[in-house]
XYZ file of C-alpha atoms in Angstrom:
413
model
C 59.052 59.705 102.796
C 55.859 57.853 102.039
C 56.770 54.410 100.764
C 54.934 53.403 97.605
C 53.462 49.985 96.925
C 52.782 47.031 99.218
C 55.005 44.416 97.569
C 58.285 44.145 99.426
C 61.503 44.776 97.553
C 64.064 42.188 98.565
C 67.606 43.481 98.920
C 70.886 42.215 100.309
C 73.651 44.270 101.920
C 77.213 43.246 101.053
C 79.778 44.800 103.370
C 78.830 45.349 107.008
C 81.412 47.765 108.303
C 80.199 50.965 109.904
C 78.768 52.352 106.670
C 77.142 49.096 105.625
C 75.427 48.674 108.994
C 74.180 52.261 108.858
C 72.570 51.642 105.473
C 71.177 48.318 106.694
C 69.436 50.048 109.612
C 67.773 52.538 107.265
C 66.603 49.799 104.898
C 65.181 47.781 107.796
C 63.071 50.785 108.734
C 61.333 50.795 105.327
C 58.009 48.958 105.361
C 58.313 47.916 101.727
C 61.853 46.469 101.954
C 62.989 43.060 103.144
C 66.591 42.011 103.810
C 66.754 38.199 103.505
C 70.535 38.055 103.059
C 73.664 39.859 104.242
C 77.355 39.343 103.522
C 80.756 40.215 104.943
C 84.116 38.478 105.057
C 84.331 39.063 108.841
C 82.243 36.839 111.107
C 81.758 39.463 113.813
C 80.317 41.916 111.315
C 77.977 39.249 109.919
C 76.768 38.590 113.459
C 76.109 42.288 114.048
C 74.162 42.391 110.796
C 72.053 39.364 111.775
C 71.271 40.987 115.108
C 70.113 44.197 113.403
C 67.797 42.236 111.102
C 66.367 40.235 114.001
C 65.833 43.373 116.101
C 63.741 44.707 113.224
C 61.622 41.549 113.255
C 63.198 39.907 110.226
C 65.393 36.958 109.436
C 68.418 36.890 107.169
C 70.917 34.316 106.004
C 74.537 35.413 106.240
C 77.296 34.780 103.724
C 81.066 35.158 103.767
C 81.236 34.873 99.950
C 79.262 37.406 97.937
C 79.136 35.037 94.962
C 77.071 32.564 96.982
C 74.713 35.354 97.990
C 74.306 36.503 94.373
C 73.286 32.983 93.376
C 69.998 33.469 95.241
C 67.000 34.002 92.979
C 64.878 35.967 95.474
C 66.910 39.197 95.460
C 66.093 42.180 93.256
C 69.026 44.332 94.233
C 72.137 44.554 96.364
C 73.720 47.375 98.341
C 77.523 47.181 98.090
C 79.383 48.820 100.973
C 82.665 46.927 100.851
C 86.184 48.287 100.341
C 86.620 50.779 97.486
C 88.681 48.352 95.413
C 85.925 45.723 95.362
C 82.906 47.908 94.560
C 83.046 47.511 90.798
C 83.872 43.793 90.872
C 80.832 43.002 93.027
C 78.521 45.350 91.100
C 79.468 43.677 87.819
C 78.771 40.239 89.322
C 75.448 41.485 90.718
C 74.203 42.745 87.350
C 75.270 39.518 85.676
C 73.246 37.701 88.339
C 70.154 39.701 87.374
C 70.163 42.250 90.192
C 70.188 46.037 90.473
C 73.533 47.202 91.848
C 73.778 50.028 94.372
C 77.386 51.031 95.086
C 78.504 53.003 98.124
C 80.732 55.934 97.109
C 84.441 55.588 96.382
C 86.794 56.092 93.472
C 88.006 53.558 90.920
C 91.429 51.951 90.697
C 91.327 51.471 86.930
C 89.495 52.738 83.860
C 88.827 49.182 82.775
C 86.585 48.501 85.770
C 84.575 51.637 84.910
C 84.186 50.507 81.299
C 83.190 47.014 82.464
C 80.484 48.519 84.684
C 79.085 50.302 81.648
C 79.329 47.299 79.344
C 77.693 44.989 81.864
C 74.827 47.375 82.543
C 74.239 47.859 78.812
C 74.389 44.116 78.128
C 72.156 43.042 81.005
C 69.783 46.013 80.936
C 70.231 46.353 84.697
C 71.113 49.668 86.348
C 74.169 50.395 88.452
C 73.694 53.333 90.805
C 76.393 55.048 92.803
C 74.663 55.838 96.093
C 75.813 59.457 96.233
C 73.812 60.741 99.171
C 74.962 64.344 98.768
C 72.938 64.592 95.559
C 69.933 64.479 97.896
C 71.156 66.980 100.485
C 68.692 69.755 101.194
C 71.037 72.566 100.154
C 72.216 70.693 97.052
C 68.651 70.081 95.871
C 67.632 73.676 96.570
C 70.627 74.882 94.518
C 69.679 72.443 91.741
C 66.177 73.935 91.742
C 67.620 77.453 91.570
C 69.865 76.439 88.658
C 67.016 74.768 86.782
C 64.906 77.925 87.182
C 67.714 80.004 85.657
C 68.321 82.300 88.606
C 72.108 81.986 88.289
C 72.048 82.384 84.499
C 74.379 80.299 82.359
C 76.777 78.357 84.545
C 80.468 79.228 84.156
C 82.421 77.777 87.077
C 81.811 75.425 89.990
C 83.803 74.330 93.003
C 83.359 71.348 95.238
C 85.279 68.833 97.267
C 85.646 66.667 100.297
C 87.189 68.615 103.165
C 86.939 66.477 106.277
C 89.470 65.898 109.040
C 89.928 62.113 108.908
C 93.390 61.870 110.482
C 92.349 59.545 113.306
C 90.197 57.403 111.008
C 93.029 56.931 108.538
C 95.820 56.497 111.086
C 93.866 53.878 113.046
C 92.408 52.299 109.939
C 94.470 49.109 110.048
C 93.320 48.116 113.518
C 89.733 49.205 112.783
C 89.665 47.433 109.404
C 88.971 50.666 107.521
C 89.874 50.637 103.828
C 91.134 54.233 103.734
C 94.388 53.309 105.487
C 95.808 51.139 102.697
C 94.647 53.548 100.001
C 96.285 56.558 101.682
C 99.438 54.579 102.298
C 99.853 53.555 98.649
C 97.941 55.988 96.419
C 98.098 59.717 95.699
C 95.160 61.345 93.997
C 91.591 62.555 94.274
C 90.524 59.500 96.260
C 87.009 60.665 97.153
C 85.661 62.895 94.395
C 82.007 62.057 94.428
C 80.454 63.941 97.366
C 81.307 67.199 95.664
C 81.287 66.202 92.003
C 77.952 64.374 92.084
C 75.666 67.345 92.848
C 77.749 69.695 90.674
C 77.498 67.290 87.715
C 73.731 67.336 87.960
C 73.724 71.146 87.894
C 75.907 71.031 84.764
C 73.854 68.333 82.955
C 76.845 66.010 82.756
C 76.115 62.972 80.521
C 72.889 64.584 79.306
C 73.898 67.460 77.057
C 77.321 68.085 78.544
C 80.311 66.024 79.611
C 83.607 66.103 81.478
C 86.485 66.482 78.989
C 89.868 66.751 80.685
C 91.420 67.152 84.110
C 94.704 68.099 85.697
C 95.608 67.345 89.311
C 98.254 68.587 91.713
C 99.161 67.196 95.116
C 100.920 68.656 98.127
C 103.359 66.737 100.274
C 102.009 64.282 102.863
C 102.535 65.325 106.468
C 99.177 65.409 108.273
C 98.666 61.755 109.236
C 102.211 61.237 110.419
C 102.089 64.413 112.536
C 98.798 63.280 114.061
C 100.363 59.907 114.856
C 103.381 61.570 116.504
C 101.124 63.817 118.596
C 98.631 61.131 119.641
C 100.485 57.816 119.486
C 104.078 58.864 120.081
C 107.162 59.156 117.895
C 108.015 55.482 118.270
C 104.637 54.189 117.194
C 104.837 52.295 113.873
C 102.211 54.587 112.304
C 104.371 57.634 113.081
C 107.188 56.112 111.039
C 105.173 55.413 107.886
C 105.505 57.423 104.688
C 102.002 57.982 103.337
C 101.672 58.507 99.588
C 98.448 60.524 99.732
C 99.140 64.252 99.652
C 97.430 66.344 102.308
C 95.630 68.443 99.709
C 94.899 67.384 96.128
C 93.492 69.997 93.764
C 91.910 68.933 90.483
C 90.711 71.179 87.687
C 88.157 69.765 85.213
C 87.104 71.255 81.883
C 83.621 70.529 80.517
C 82.533 70.205 76.901
C 80.671 73.534 76.949
C 83.519 75.482 78.515
C 82.615 75.331 82.198
C 85.341 74.589 84.752
C 85.169 72.656 88.014
C 87.648 72.921 90.868
C 87.694 69.789 93.020
C 89.566 69.605 96.346
C 90.452 66.601 98.500
C 91.527 67.762 101.968
C 91.246 65.124 104.707
C 94.559 64.899 106.594
C 94.924 68.342 108.134
C 92.964 70.001 110.974
C 89.869 71.725 109.613
C 86.065 71.954 109.968
C 83.962 69.880 107.569
C 82.977 71.330 104.189
C 82.092 70.146 100.708
C 83.284 73.534 99.424
C 80.288 74.054 97.168
C 80.215 76.981 94.756
C 77.995 77.349 91.690
C 78.599 80.488 89.637
C 76.864 81.759 86.530
C 76.287 84.881 84.476
C 73.653 86.179 86.928
C 75.087 85.223 90.308
C 76.536 82.570 92.549
C 75.945 80.376 95.588
C 78.656 79.649 98.166
C 78.372 76.854 100.719
C 81.034 77.898 103.191
C 79.455 81.230 104.069
C 75.881 80.012 103.460
C 75.522 82.852 100.965
C 74.086 83.724 97.605
C 74.264 86.747 95.343
C 71.904 87.256 92.395
C 72.354 90.313 90.212
C 69.342 92.587 90.212
C 67.884 90.882 93.255
C 70.618 91.013 95.899
C 72.035 94.333 97.125
C 74.840 95.422 94.810
C 78.169 93.701 95.573
C 76.758 92.153 98.762
C 76.029 88.652 99.943
C 72.633 87.510 101.124
C 72.026 84.633 103.495
C 71.029 81.484 101.664
C 68.458 80.686 104.359
C 65.605 82.581 102.724
C 66.378 81.171 99.277
C 66.525 77.640 100.691
C 63.047 78.167 102.110
C 61.673 79.601 98.867
C 63.341 77.138 96.491
C 63.282 74.028 98.642
C 63.024 70.955 96.435
C 59.520 69.469 96.771
C 61.001 66.191 97.974
C 62.445 68.030 100.976
C 59.202 69.864 101.644
C 57.427 66.522 101.840
C 60.271 64.929 103.752
C 60.130 67.554 106.499
C 56.371 67.174 106.817
C 56.623 63.409 107.235
C 59.735 63.398 109.404
C 63.381 63.502 108.376
C 65.185 60.188 109.003
C 68.658 59.653 110.404
C 71.744 59.415 108.237
C 73.828 62.489 107.331
C 70.968 64.892 107.932
C 68.431 62.707 106.117
C 70.026 62.363 102.710
C 71.106 58.737 103.249
C 67.470 57.713 103.444
C 66.573 59.645 100.281
C 69.309 58.100 98.144
C 68.263 54.614 99.292
C 64.635 55.417 98.489
C 65.687 56.546 95.015
C 67.318 53.145 94.522
C 64.350 51.192 95.923
C 61.767 53.175 93.921
C 63.690 52.482 90.718
C 63.571 48.750 91.416
C 59.872 48.875 92.267
C 59.089 50.774 89.059
C 61.478 48.741 86.895
C 63.211 51.895 85.662
C 66.737 53.208 85.392
C 68.152 54.876 88.483
C 68.469 58.709 88.750
C 72.225 58.283 89.115
C 72.890 55.900 86.250
C 75.818 53.741 85.209
C 77.353 56.531 83.098
C 77.346 58.881 86.089
C 78.755 56.102 88.248
C 81.566 55.324 85.816
C 82.739 58.871 85.135
C 82.595 60.012 88.763
C 84.540 56.959 89.918
C 87.062 57.373 87.082
C 88.176 60.775 88.388
C 90.231 59.011 91.073
C 92.445 56.973 88.759
C 92.694 59.833 86.251
C 93.876 62.232 88.949
C 96.522 59.700 90.002
C 97.733 59.567 86.413
C 97.861 63.345 86.129
C 99.882 63.710 89.343
C 102.367 61.029 88.269
C 102.791 62.876 84.966
C 103.631 66.158 86.683
C 100.055 67.501 86.657
C 99.702 66.897 82.923
C 96.208 67.162 81.413
C 94.466 63.772 81.152
C 91.475 62.990 78.940
C 88.286 61.828 80.640
C 86.611 58.971 78.745
C 83.158 59.430 77.279
C 81.458 56.413 78.826
C 78.229 57.230 76.952
C 80.080 56.793 73.627
C 78.571 59.980 72.234
C 75.054 59.508 73.570
C 75.506 62.475 75.947
C 74.961 64.877 73.042
C 71.258 64.142 72.722
C 70.326 61.598 75.394
C 66.634 61.455 76.190
C 65.701 62.472 79.736
C 65.718 59.803 82.399
C 62.476 58.385 83.829
C 60.080 60.804 85.505
C 60.439 60.411 89.256
C 60.221 62.361 92.470
C 63.885 61.427 92.847
C 64.940 62.661 89.421
C 68.060 64.827 89.448
C 67.350 66.260 86.010
C 63.788 67.560 86.036
C 61.835 68.768 89.018
C 58.183 67.879 88.441
C 55.928 69.425 91.111
C 52.955 67.394 89.875
C 54.557 64.196 91.169
C 54.221 65.501 94.719
C 50.538 66.386 94.620
């Protein structure tokens, strides 16, 4: 994407594991971004980060303590790609230090940390953006465009999830310093709700005219990781003897204020192809990710699917039309770059982010709420209204090419 403005936005990256380094590389490729500081508790990861900055022609100071980094007065924002359980803590400290906070995806461990994110953002006037890249996927944005144009009618039901075979990543997580291992060992819930829920929430106008009301979650037994360990590491390997808490499949049902339902699935410890299980269904038709299909009453042949390919071409979001003309960047098919640009553009323009602190809080809260529901025998659990009633008539967010509420073609001319 064309990068606006000549003044460099100065950012720091906190957390330099595989994901953090991937985001760092993308930021270093932006002409209007500088990375003068990086942070990680591990020295080898800090060294890898320094090398990436130097290869890009820059220079960065490295920190083992994020609090020392946040004391700098030359940073406008930070990208937080640490362990899930530290995301909120660091984001809160960043906003209090006068910086935009961009959080890599992951669920919350407590409702209090979600509320504190909201309170801190409101008190400081600084945004906190969950960097949900899937909101900027080509298919997701084309579906959003279709929804906004009313082709599916009034939305009734949606499905989404994270269905990704991560057995080796989880099982070997301790030796590879990957945070999923400890979470799967000790927790049981919808640990990674946001890849699916983020785009669906934008289709349903969550926090701007609609909200998530209640959820109920159910978990299967946990067998997948241990079986993988037996098959690949041997029955006597310590991993093969562990009892993981995280069920192989967690299914969560969410009810919205206006009567819509959302089915959310977490499925990462059994053999399967990747899918985010997208489905958006309304009074005039539906879109299905897994068979790349769409059906619109009065337009599609009766009771038959059509390929989504032609609709994607016709209803491509203008940001993707421009993106393809200028050259799609690396990172999950290009959407990593777009979500980072949305964050950077918000800083440059001094505006709120298209995924705001209320989105961030409620999406992250689904994890701890699903844990509660499972412990209570799949009992319904209330989802807090982090907007404190403002969702009923909130004004639209700032006009932007990266807006996930309104698609303004004039901004691309």
